[in-house]
């Protein structure tokens, strides 16, 4: 197929994630202040969008604490840095089964299952321009862990996001997730044109190869906007691949800790390198205002408390 290179590219920085990386690099931010500082530095380096999870400031473990989300949001907004805020709504669907001969009851340590309203409570409070919607259930690398997003849960969360006026970023870990995302739009749960993040190489979703990547790209409707990322050493390769395929890019410490072999990265460095790749390809890195116009985003203040 002919190349359909994107000439106006936005960079998303996935600042910290919720994986167990907090002790693998001193640059993985933990507290709301550290996450905000890293997000601001990434924005100054060229990221138009910052995608943020929250962590327990003491342990670095993933957190759903709405007060931490509020603090992060206010720190970024009060800094005067113009950046599109993208908050995760992926937590609260974690199931860890018991041993294979006795999977029930669920393992209480690590299982975190909550209702749709609670999963988006921090979104309703903070009113970011974008929040994520993991568009399917999936086995992750861990033996007994399942990321759970049933059709009913996705319909409920998607309707809430749409009613809030927050743009869902559909997180697609495999082609079936794109199939269901198109159904959510057809059913009127999500508005078209939609925004999609293609998540490549996350065990056990779509494998990290170009044939699978192009299968994912070819399942994105022509009027939708997509971005993509690869993990670890594939991160910068997917910057080039996504731009060539007509998409946008995501980099950051959620997906990759390394700038090069033996050198741990900071978020702003990954953003800067992605920008260099994009510009050397003959494309232009666009800023937050252009992203808002492109995606129809509304910048608003958080709900009054």
JSON list of N, CA, C and O in Angstrom, two decimals, residues 1-57:
[
{"chain": "A", "resi": 1, "resn": "UNK", "atom": "N", "xyz": [0.85, -1.19, 0.00]},
{"chain": "A", "resi": 1, "resn": "UNK", "atom": "CA", "xyz": [0.00, 0.00, 0.00]},
{"chain": "A", "resi": 1, "resn": "UNK", "atom": "C", "xyz": [0.89, 1.25, 0.00]},
{"chain": "A", "resi": 1, "resn": "UNK", "atom": "O", "xyz": [2.00, 1.22, 0.54]},
{"chain": "A", "resi": 2, "resn": "UNK", "atom": "N", "xyz": [0.43, 2.36, -0.60]},
{"chain": "A", "resi": 2, "resn": "UNK", "atom": "CA", "xyz": [1.24, 3.57, -0.63]},
{"chain": "A", "resi": 2, "resn": "UNK", "atom": "C", "xyz": [1.34, 4.20, 0.76]},
{"chain": "A", "resi": 2, "resn": "UNK", "atom": "O", "xyz": [0.44, 4.04, 1.59]},
{"chain": "A", "resi": 3, "resn": "UNK", "atom": "N", "xyz": [2.43, 4.89, 1.01]},
{"chain": "A", "resi": 3, "resn": "UNK", "atom": "CA", "xyz": [2.59, 5.59, 2.28]},
{"chain": "A", "resi": 3, "resn": "UNK", "atom": "C", "xyz": [1.63, 6.77, 2.34]},
{"chain": "A", "resi": 3, "resn": "UNK", "atom": "O", "xyz": [1.34, 7.43, 1.35]},
{"chain": "A", "resi": 4, "resn": "UNK", "atom": "N", "xyz": [1.12, 7.01, 3.53]},
{"chain": "A", "resi": 4, "resn": "UNK", "atom": "CA", "xyz": [0.24, 8.15, 3.77]},
{"chain": "A", "resi": 4, "resn": "UNK", "atom": "C", "xyz": [0.80, 8.93, 4.94]},
{"chain": "A", "resi": 4, "resn": "UNK", "atom": "O", "xyz": [0.19, 9.05, 5.99]},
{"chain": "A", "resi": 5, "resn": "UNK", "atom": "N", "xyz": [2.01, 9.46, 4.78]},
{"chain": "A", "resi": 5, "resn": "UNK", "atom": "CA", "xyz": [2.74, 10.08, 5.87]},
{"chain": "A", "resi": 5, "resn": "UNK", "atom": "C", "xyz": [1.99, 11.27, 6.44]},
{"chain": "A", "resi": 5, "resn": "UNK", "atom": "O", "xyz": [1.42, 12.08, 5.71]},
{"chain": "A", "resi": 6, "resn": "UNK", "atom": "N", "xyz": [2.01, 11.36, 7.77]},
{"chain": "A", "resi": 6, "resn": "UNK", "atom": "CA", "xyz": [1.43, 12.51, 8.46]},
{"chain": "A", "resi": 6, "resn": "UNK", "atom": "C", "xyz": [2.45, 13.64, 8.48]},
{"chain": "A", "resi": 6, "resn": "UNK", "atom": "O", "xyz": [3.58, 13.45, 8.94]},
{"chain": "A", "resi": 7, "resn": "UNK", "atom": "N", "xyz": [2.07, 14.80, 7.99]},
{"chain": "A", "resi": 7, "resn": "UNK", "atom": "CA", "xyz": [2.99, 15.93, 7.93]},
{"chain": "A", "resi": 7, "resn": "UNK", "atom": "C", "xyz": [2.84, 16.89, 9.12]},
{"chain": "A", "resi": 7, "resn": "UNK", "atom": "O", "xyz": [3.65, 17.79, 9.30]},
{"chain": "A", "resi": 8, "resn": "UNK", "atom": "N", "xyz": [1.79, 16.70, 9.92]},
{"chain": "A", "resi": 8, "resn": "UNK", "atom": "CA", "xyz": [1.57, 17.55, 11.10]},
{"chain": "A", "resi": 8, "resn": "UNK", "atom": "C", "xyz": [1.29, 16.63, 12.29]},
{"chain": "A", "resi": 8, "resn": "UNK", "atom": "O", "xyz": [0.17, 16.12, 12.44]},
{"chain": "A", "resi": 9, "resn": "UNK", "atom": "N", "xyz": [2.29, 16.44, 13.12]},
{"chain": "A", "resi": 9, "resn": "UNK", "atom": "CA", "xyz": [2.31, 15.36, 14.11]},
{"chain": "A", "resi": 9, "resn": "UNK", "atom": "C", "xyz": [2.27, 15.94, 15.53]},
{"chain": "A", "resi": 9, "resn": "UNK", "atom": "O", "xyz": [3.01, 16.87, 15.83]},
{"chain": "A", "resi": 10, "resn": "UNK", "atom": "N", "xyz": [1.44, 15.35, 16.37]},
{"chain": "A", "resi": 10, "resn": "UNK", "atom": "CA", "xyz": [1.52, 15.73, 17.79]},
{"chain": "A", "resi": 10, "resn": "UNK", "atom": "C", "xyz": [2.17, 14.61, 18.59]},
{"chain": "A", "resi": 10, "resn": "UNK", "atom": "O", "xyz": [2.02, 13.43, 18.28]},
{"chain": "A", "resi": 11, "resn": "UNK", "atom": "N", "xyz": [2.90, 15.02, 19.61]},
{"chain": "A", "resi": 11, "resn": "UNK", "atom": "CA", "xyz": [3.59, 14.10, 20.51]},
{"chain": "A", "resi": 11, "resn": "UNK", "atom": "C", "xyz": [2.84, 14.03, 21.83]},
{"chain": "A", "resi": 11, "resn": "UNK", "atom": "O", "xyz": [2.54, 15.06, 22.44]},
{"chain": "A", "resi": 12, "resn": "UNK", "atom": "N", "xyz": [2.54, 12.82, 22.25]},
{"chain": "A", "resi": 12, "resn": "UNK", "atom": "CA", "xyz": [2.02, 12.58, 23.60]},
{"chain": "A", "resi": 12, "resn": "UNK", "atom": "C", "xyz": [3.16, 12.04, 24.45]},
{"chain": "A", "resi": 12, "resn": "UNK", "atom": "O", "xyz": [3.89, 11.15, 24.02]},
{"chain": "A", "resi": 13, "resn": "UNK", "atom": "N", "xyz": [3.30, 12.57, 25.64]},
{"chain": "A", "resi": 13, "resn": "UNK", "atom": "CA", "xyz": [4.26, 12.02, 26.60]},
{"chain": "A", "resi": 13, "resn": "UNK", "atom": "C", "xyz": [3.51, 11.28, 27.68]},
{"chain": "A", "resi": 13, "resn": "UNK", "atom": "O", "xyz": [2.70, 11.88, 28.42]},
{"chain": "A", "resi": 14, "resn": "UNK", "atom": "N", "xyz": [3.74, 9.96, 27.79]},
{"chain": "A", "resi": 14, "resn": "UNK", "atom": "CA", "xyz": [3.17, 9.14, 28.85]},
{"chain": "A", "resi": 14, "resn": "UNK", "atom": "C", "xyz": [4.13, 9.19, 30.03]},
{"chain": "A", "resi": 14, "resn": "UNK", "atom": "O", "xyz": [5.17, 8.52, 30.03]},
{"chain": "A", "resi": 15, "resn": "UNK", "atom": "N", "xyz": [3.80, 9.98, 31.02]},
{"chain": "A", "resi": 15, "resn": "UNK", "atom": "CA", "xyz": [4.78, 10.49, 31.97]},
{"chain": "A", "resi": 15, "resn": "UNK", "atom": "C", "xyz": [5.29, 9.44, 32.95]},
{"chain": "A", "resi": 15, "resn": "UNK", "atom": "O", "xyz": [6.49, 9.37, 33.21]},
{"chain": "A", "resi": 16, "resn": "UNK", "atom": "N", "xyz": [4.38, 8.61, 33.49]},
{"chain": "A", "resi": 16, "resn": "UNK", "atom": "CA", "xyz": [4.85, 7.70, 34.54]},
{"chain": "A", "resi": 16, "resn": "UNK", "atom": "C", "xyz": [4.22, 6.32, 34.50]},
{"chain": "A", "resi": 16, "resn": "UNK", "atom": "O", "xyz": [4.85, 5.34, 34.88]},
{"chain": "A", "resi": 17, "resn": "UNK", "atom": "N", "xyz": [2.98, 6.18, 34.03]},
{"chain": "A", "resi": 17, "resn": "UNK", "atom": "CA", "xyz": [2.34, 4.88, 33.97]},
{"chain": "A", "resi": 17, "resn": "UNK", "atom": "C", "xyz": [2.05, 4.31, 35.35]},
{"chain": "A", "resi": 17, "resn": "UNK", "atom": "O", "xyz": [2.19, 4.99, 36.37]},
{"chain": "A", "resi": 18, "resn": "UNK", "atom": "N", "xyz": [1.64, 3.05, 35.37]},
{"chain": "A", "resi": 18, "resn": "UNK", "atom": "CA", "xyz": [1.35, 2.38, 36.64]},
{"chain": "A", "resi": 18, "resn": "UNK", "atom": "C", "xyz": [2.10, 1.07, 36.79]},
{"chain": "A", "resi": 18, "resn": "UNK", "atom": "O", "xyz": [1.87, 0.33, 37.73]},
{"chain": "A", "resi": 19, "resn": "UNK", "atom": "N", "xyz": [3.01, 0.79, 35.87]},
{"chain": "A", "resi": 19, "resn": "UNK", "atom": "CA", "xyz": [3.80, -0.43, 35.96]},
{"chain": "A", "resi": 19, "resn": "UNK", "atom": "C", "xyz": [4.85, -0.37, 37.06]},
{"chain": "A", "resi": 19, "resn": "UNK", "atom": "O", "xyz": [5.10, 0.69, 37.64]},
{"chain": "A", "resi": 20, "resn": "UNK", "atom": "N", "xyz": [5.47, -1.51, 37.32]},
{"chain": "A", "resi": 20, "resn": "UNK", "atom": "CA", "xyz": [6.42, -1.61, 38.43]},
{"chain": "A", "resi": 20, "resn": "UNK", "atom": "C", "xyz": [7.80, -1.12, 38.00]},
{"chain": "A", "resi": 20, "resn": "UNK", "atom": "O", "xyz": [8.80, -1.84, 38.06]},
{"chain": "A", "resi": 21, "resn": "UNK", "atom": "N", "xyz": [7.86, 0.14, 37.58]},
{"chain": "A", "resi": 21, "resn": "UNK", "atom": "CA", "xyz": [9.12, 0.74, 37.12]},
{"chain": "A", "resi": 21, "resn": "UNK", "atom": "C", "xyz": [9.69, 1.73, 38.12]},
{"chain": "A", "resi": 21, "resn": "UNK", "atom": "O", "xyz": [10.77, 2.28, 37.90]},
{"chain": "A", "resi": 22, "resn": "UNK", "atom": "N", "xyz": [8.98, 1.94, 39.22]},
{"chain": "A", "resi": 22, "resn": "UNK", "atom": "CA", "xyz": [9.36, 3.03, 40.13]},
{"chain": "A", "resi": 22, "resn": "UNK", "atom": "C", "xyz": [10.73, 2.85, 40.76]},
{"chain": "A", "resi": 22, "resn": "UNK", "atom": "O", "xyz": [11.37, 3.83, 41.14]},
{"chain": "A", "resi": 23, "resn": "UNK", "atom": "N", "xyz": [11.20, 1.61, 40.85]},
{"chain": "A", "resi": 23, "resn": "UNK", "atom": "CA", "xyz": [12.52, 1.36, 41.45]},
{"chain": "A", "resi": 23, "resn": "UNK", "atom": "C", "xyz": [13.58, 1.03, 40.41]},
{"chain": "A", "resi": 23, "resn": "UNK", "atom": "O", "xyz": [14.72, 0.70, 40.76]},
{"chain": "A", "resi": 24, "resn": "UNK", "atom": "N", "xyz": [13.22, 1.13, 39.14]},
{"chain": "A", "resi": 24, "resn": "UNK", "atom": "CA", "xyz": [14.17, 0.79, 38.07]},
{"chain": "A", "resi": 24, "resn": "UNK", "atom": "C", "xyz": [14.86, 2.03, 37.49]},
{"chain": "A", "resi": 24, "resn": "UNK", "atom": "O", "xyz": [15.83, 1.90, 36.75]},
{"chain": "A", "resi": 25, "resn": "UNK", "atom": "N", "xyz": [14.34, 3.19, 37.81]},
{"chain": "A", "resi": 25, "resn": "UNK", "atom": "CA", "xyz": [14.96, 4.43, 37.33]},
{"chain": "A", "resi": 25, "resn": "UNK", "atom": "C", "xyz": [14.64, 5.55, 38.30]},
{"chain": "A", "resi": 25, "resn": "UNK", "atom": "O", "xyz": [13.48, 5.70, 38.72]},
{"chain": "A", "resi": 26, "resn": "UNK", "atom": "N", "xyz": [15.63, 6.37, 38.65]},
{"chain": "A", "resi": 26, "resn": "UNK", "atom": "CA", "xyz": [15.36, 7.50, 39.54]},
{"chain": "A", "resi": 26, "resn": "UNK", "atom": "C", "xyz": [14.54, 8.59, 38.86]},
{"chain": "A", "resi": 26, "resn": "UNK", "atom": "O", "xyz": [14.06, 9.51, 39.54]},
{"chain": "A", "resi": 27, "resn": "UNK", "atom": "N", "xyz": [14.36, 8.49, 37.54]},
{"chain": "A", "resi": 27, "resn": "UNK", "atom": "CA", "xyz": [13.64, 9.53, 36.80]},
{"chain": "A", "resi": 27, "resn": "UNK", "atom": "C", "xyz": [12.13, 9.27, 36.72]},
{"chain": "A", "resi": 27, "resn": "UNK", "atom": "O", "xyz": [11.40, 10.13, 36.22]},
{"chain": "A", "resi": 28, "resn": "UNK", "atom": "N", "xyz": [11.67, 8.09, 37.17]},
{"chain": "A", "resi": 28, "resn": "UNK", "atom": "CA", "xyz": [10.23, 7.81, 37.16]},
{"chain": "A", "resi": 28, "resn": "UNK", "atom": "C", "xyz": [9.58, 8.61, 38.28]},
{"chain": "A", "resi": 28, "resn": "UNK", "atom": "O", "xyz": [9.85, 8.36, 39.46]},
{"chain": "A", "resi": 29, "resn": "UNK", "atom": "N", "xyz": [8.73, 9.57, 37.96]},
{"chain": "A", "resi": 29, "resn": "UNK", "atom": "CA", "xyz": [8.16, 10.43, 39.01]},
{"chain": "A", "resi": 29, "resn": "UNK", "atom": "C", "xyz": [7.09, 9.71, 39.82]},
{"chain": "A", "resi": 29, "resn": "UNK", "atom": "O", "xyz": [6.36, 8.87, 39.29]},
{"chain": "A", "resi": 30, "resn": "UNK", "atom": "N", "xyz": [7.01, 10.06, 41.11]},
{"chain": "A", "resi": 30, "resn": "UNK", "atom": "CA", "xyz": [6.06, 9.40, 42.01]},
{"chain": "A", "resi": 30, "resn": "UNK", "atom": "C", "xyz": [4.99, 10.35, 42.52]},
{"chain": "A", "resi": 30, "resn": "UNK", "atom": "O", "xyz": [3.80, 10.08, 42.39]},
{"chain": "A", "resi": 31, "resn": "UNK", "atom": "N", "xyz": [5.40, 11.44, 43.16]},
{"chain": "A", "resi": 31, "resn": "UNK", "atom": "CA", "xyz": [4.44, 12.35, 43.78]},
{"chain": "A", "resi": 31, "resn": "UNK", "atom": "C", "xyz": [3.75, 13.20, 42.73]},
{"chain": "A", "resi": 31, "resn": "UNK", "atom": "O", "xyz": [4.27, 13.37, 41.61]},
{"chain": "A", "resi": 32, "resn": "UNK", "atom": "N", "xyz": [2.59, 13.77, 43.05]},
{"chain": "A", "resi": 32, "resn": "UNK", "atom": "CA", "xyz": [1.96, 14.69, 42.10]},
{"chain": "A", "resi": 32, "resn": "UNK", "atom": "C", "xyz": [2.88, 15.83, 41.67]},
{"chain": "A", "resi": 32, "resn": "UNK", "atom": "O", "xyz": [2.88, 16.23, 40.50]},
{"chain": "A", "resi": 33, "resn": "UNK", "atom": "N", "xyz": [3.68, 16.34, 42.61]},
{"chain": "A", "resi": 33, "resn": "UNK", "atom": "CA", "xyz": [4.61, 17.40, 42.27]},
{"chain": "A", "resi": 33, "resn": "UNK", "atom": "C", "xyz": [5.66, 16.96, 41.28]},
{"chain": "A", "resi": 33, "resn": "UNK", "atom": "O", "xyz": [5.98, 17.67, 40.32]},
{"chain": "A", "resi": 34, "resn": "UNK", "atom": "N", "xyz": [6.20, 15.75, 41.49]},
{"chain": "A", "resi": 34, "resn": "UNK", "atom": "CA", "xyz": [7.22, 15.23, 40.57]},
{"chain": "A", "resi": 34, "resn": "UNK", "atom": "C", "xyz": [6.61, 14.93, 39.20]},
{"chain": "A", "resi": 34, "resn": "UNK", "atom": "O", "xyz": [7.22, 15.20, 38.16]},
{"chain": "A", "resi": 35, "resn": "UNK", "atom": "N", "xyz": [5.41, 14.36, 39.18]},
{"chain": "A", "resi": 35, "resn": "UNK", "atom": "CA", "xyz": [4.75, 14.04, 37.91]},
{"chain": "A", "resi": 35, "resn": "UNK", "atom": "C", "xyz": [4.44, 15.33, 37.15]},
{"chain": "A", "resi": 35, "resn": "UNK", "atom": "O", "xyz": [4.66, 15.42, 35.94]},
{"chain": "A", "resi": 36, "resn": "UNK", "atom": "N", "xyz": [3.94, 16.33, 37.87]},
{"chain": "A", "resi": 36, "resn": "UNK", "atom": "CA", "xyz": [3.65, 17.62, 37.22]},
{"chain": "A", "resi": 36, "resn": "UNK", "atom": "C", "xyz": [4.92, 18.24, 36.67]},
{"chain": "A", "resi": 36, "resn": "UNK", "atom": "O", "xyz": [4.94, 18.75, 35.54]},
{"chain": "A", "resi": 37, "resn": "UNK", "atom": "N", "xyz": [5.99, 18.23, 37.45]},
{"chain": "A", "resi": 37, "resn": "UNK", "atom": "CA", "xyz": [7.26, 18.81, 37.00]},
{"chain": "A", "resi": 37, "resn": "UNK", "atom": "C", "xyz": [7.76, 18.11, 35.74]},
{"chain": "A", "resi": 37, "resn": "UNK", "atom": "O", "xyz": [8.23, 18.76, 34.78]},
{"chain": "A", "resi": 38, "resn": "UNK", "atom": "N", "xyz": [7.66, 16.77, 35.71]},
{"chain": "A", "resi": 38, "resn": "UNK", "atom": "CA", "xyz": [8.10, 16.02, 34.55]},
{"chain": "A", "resi": 38, "resn": "UNK", "atom": "C", "xyz": [7.21, 16.29, 33.34]},
{"chain": "A", "resi": 38, "resn": "UNK", "atom": "O", "xyz": [7.69, 16.39, 32.20]},
{"chain": "A", "resi": 39, "resn": "UNK", "atom": "N", "xyz": [5.91, 16.41, 33.57]},
{"chain": "A", "resi": 39, "resn": "UNK", "atom": "CA", "xyz": [4.97, 16.71, 32.49]},
{"chain": "A", "resi": 39, "resn": "UNK", "atom": "C", "xyz": [5.23, 18.09, 31.90]},
{"chain": "A", "resi": 39, "resn": "UNK", "atom": "O", "xyz": [5.20, 18.28, 30.68]},
{"chain": "A", "resi": 40, "resn": "UNK", "atom": "N", "xyz": [5.50, 19.06, 32.76]},
{"chain": "A", "resi": 40, "resn": "UNK", "atom": "CA", "xyz": [5.78, 20.42, 32.30]},
{"chain": "A", "resi": 40, "resn": "UNK", "atom": "C", "xyz": [7.07, 20.46, 31.48]},
{"chain": "A", "resi": 40, "resn": "UNK", "atom": "O", "xyz": [7.13, 21.10, 30.42]},
{"chain": "A", "resi": 41, "resn": "UNK", "atom": "N", "xyz": [8.09, 19.76, 31.93]},
{"chain": "A", "resi": 41, "resn": "UNK", "atom": "CA", "xyz": [9.34, 19.70, 31.18]},
{"chain": "A", "resi": 41, "resn": "UNK", "atom": "C", "xyz": [9.12, 19.04, 29.82]},
{"chain": "A", "resi": 41, "resn": "UNK", "atom": "O", "xyz": [9.69, 19.47, 28.81]},
{"chain": "A", "resi": 42, "resn": "UNK", "atom": "N", "xyz": [8.28, 18.00, 29.78]},
{"chain": "A", "resi": 42, "resn": "UNK", "atom": "CA", "xyz": [7.97, 17.33, 28.51]},
{"chain": "A", "resi": 42, "resn": "UNK", "atom": "C", "xyz": [7.25, 18.28, 27.57]},
{"chain": "A", "resi": 42, "resn": "UNK", "atom": "O", "xyz": [7.52, 18.30, 26.36]},
{"chain": "A", "resi": 43, "resn": "UNK", "atom": "N", "xyz": [6.31, 19.06, 28.11]},
{"chain": "A", "resi": 43, "resn": "UNK", "atom": "CA", "xyz": [5.58, 20.03, 27.29]},
{"chain": "A", "resi": 43, "resn": "UNK", "atom": "C", "xyz": [6.54, 21.07, 26.71]},
{"chain": "A", "resi": 43, "resn": "UNK", "atom": "O", "xyz": [6.44, 21.43, 25.54]},
{"chain": "A", "resi": 44, "resn": "UNK", "atom": "N", "xyz": [7.47, 21.54, 27.51]},
{"chain": "A", "resi": 44, "resn": "UNK", "atom": "CA", "xyz": [8.43, 22.53, 27.03]},
{"chain": "A", "resi": 44, "resn": "UNK", "atom": "C", "xyz": [9.36, 21.95, 25.97]},
{"chain": "A", "resi": 44, "resn": "UNK", "atom": "O", "xyz": [9.89, 22.68, 25.12]},
{"chain": "A", "resi": 45, "resn": "UNK", "atom": "N", "xyz": [9.54, 20.61, 26.00]},
{"chain": "A", "resi": 45, "resn": "UNK", "atom": "CA", "xyz": [10.39, 19.96, 25.00]},
{"chain": "A", "resi": 45, "resn": "UNK", "atom": "C", "xyz": [9.63, 19.65, 23.71]},
{"chain": "A", "resi": 45, "resn": "UNK", "atom": "O", "xyz": [10.25, 19.19, 22.74]},
{"chain": "A", "resi": 46, "resn": "UNK", "atom": "N", "xyz": [8.31, 19.86, 23.71]},
{"chain": "A", "resi": 46, "resn": "UNK", "atom": "CA", "xyz": [7.55, 19.67, 22.48]},
{"chain": "A", "resi": 46, "resn": "UNK", "atom": "C", "xyz": [6.35, 18.77, 22.56]},
{"chain": "A", "resi": 46, "resn": "UNK", "atom": "O", "xyz": [5.67, 18.56, 21.55]},
{"chain": "A", "resi": 47, "resn": "UNK", "atom": "N", "xyz": [6.04, 18.21, 23.74]},
{"chain": "A", "resi": 47, "resn": "UNK", "atom": "CA", "xyz": [4.85, 17.37, 23.87]},
{"chain": "A", "resi": 47, "resn": "UNK", "atom": "C", "xyz": [3.61, 18.26, 23.90]},
{"chain": "A", "resi": 47, "resn": "UNK", "atom": "O", "xyz": [3.51, 19.15, 24.75]},
{"chain": "A", "resi": 48, "resn": "UNK", "atom": "N", "xyz": [2.66, 18.00, 23.01]},
{"chain": "A", "resi": 48, "resn": "UNK", "atom": "CA", "xyz": [1.40, 18.74, 23.03]},
{"chain": "A", "resi": 48, "resn": "UNK", "atom": "C", "xyz": [0.42, 18.15, 24.03]},
{"chain": "A", "resi": 48, "resn": "UNK", "atom": "O", "xyz": [-0.48, 18.84, 24.50]},
{"chain": "A", "resi": 49, "resn": "UNK", "atom": "N", "xyz": [0.60, 16.85, 24.34]},
{"chain": "A", "resi": 49, "resn": "UNK", "atom": "CA", "xyz": [-0.30, 16.12, 25.24]},
{"chain": "A", "resi": 49, "resn": "UNK", "atom": "C", "xyz": [0.53, 15.42, 26.30]},
{"chain": "A", "resi": 49, "resn": "UNK", "atom": "O", "xyz": [1.58, 14.84, 25.99]},
{"chain": "A", "resi": 50, "resn": "UNK", "atom": "N", "xyz": [0.07, 15.46, 27.54]},
{"chain": "A", "resi": 50, "resn": "UNK", "atom": "CA", "xyz": [0.70, 14.66, 28.59]},
{"chain": "A", "resi": 50, "resn": "UNK", "atom": "C", "xyz": [-0.34, 13.68, 29.14]},
{"chain": "A", "resi": 50, "resn": "UNK", "atom": "O", "xyz": [-1.44, 14.07, 29.51]},
{"chain": "A", "resi": 51, "resn": "UNK", "atom": "N", "xyz": [0.04, 12.41, 29.12]},
{"chain": "A", "resi": 51, "resn": "UNK", "atom": "CA", "xyz": [-0.84, 11.34, 29.60]},
{"chain": "A", "resi": 51, "resn": "UNK", "atom": "C", "xyz": [-0.35, 10.92, 30.98]},
{"chain": "A", "resi": 51, "resn": "UNK", "atom": "O", "xyz": [0.79, 10.48, 31.14]},
{"chain": "A", "resi": 52, "resn": "UNK", "atom": "N", "xyz": [-1.23, 11.05, 31.98]},
{"chain": "A", "resi": 52, "resn": "UNK", "atom": "CA", "xyz": [-0.78, 10.92, 33.37]},
{"chain": "A", "resi": 52, "resn": "UNK", "atom": "C", "xyz": [-1.55, 9.85, 34.14]},
{"chain": "A", "resi": 52, "resn": "UNK", "atom": "O", "xyz": [-2.78, 9.82, 34.13]},
{"chain": "A", "resi": 53, "resn": "UNK", "atom": "N", "xyz": [-0.80, 9.00, 34.81]},
{"chain": "A", "resi": 53, "resn": "UNK", "atom": "CA", "xyz": [-1.27, 8.16, 35.90]},
{"chain": "A", "resi": 53, "resn": "UNK", "atom": "C", "xyz": [-0.81, 8.81, 37.20]},
{"chain": "A", "resi": 53, "resn": "UNK", "atom": "O", "xyz": [0.02, 9.71, 37.19]},
{"chain": "A", "resi": 54, "resn": "UNK", "atom": "N", "xyz": [-1.32, 8.31, 38.33]},
{"chain": "A", "resi": 54, "resn": "UNK", "atom": "CA", "xyz": [-0.84, 8.76, 39.64]},
{"chain": "A", "resi": 54, "resn": "UNK", "atom": "C", "xyz": [-0.28, 7.58, 40.41]},
{"chain": "A", "resi": 54, "resn": "UNK", "atom": "O", "xyz": [-0.72, 6.45, 40.23]},
{"chain": "A", "resi": 55, "resn": "UNK", "atom": "N", "xyz": [0.68, 7.90, 41.26]},
{"chain": "A", "resi": 55, "resn": "UNK", "atom": "CA", "xyz": [1.31, 6.88, 42.11]},
{"chain": "A", "resi": 55, "resn": "UNK", "atom": "C", "xyz": [1.27, 7.32, 43.56]},
{"chain": "A", "resi": 55, "resn": "UNK", "atom": "O", "xyz": [1.19, 8.52, 43.86]},
{"chain": "A", "resi": 56, "resn": "UNK", "atom": "N", "xyz": [1.33, 6.34, 44.45]},
{"chain": "A", "resi": 56, "resn": "UNK", "atom": "CA", "xyz": [1.48, 6.65, 45.87]},
{"chain": "A", "resi": 56, "resn": "UNK", "atom": "C", "xyz": [2.83, 7.34, 46.05]},
{"chain": "A", "resi": 56, "resn": "UNK", "atom": "O", "xyz": [3.87, 6.79, 45.65]},
{"chain": "A", "resi": 57, "resn": "UNK", "atom": "N", "xyz": [2.85, 8.53, 46.63]},
{"chain": "A", "resi": 57, "resn": "UNK", "atom": "CA", "xyz": [4.12, 9.26, 46.72]},
{"chain": "A", "resi": 57, "resn": "UNK", "atom": "C", "xyz": [5.20, 8.54, 47.50]},
{"chain": "A", "resi": 57, "resn": "UNK", "atom": "O", "xyz": [6.39, 8.76, 47.27]}
]
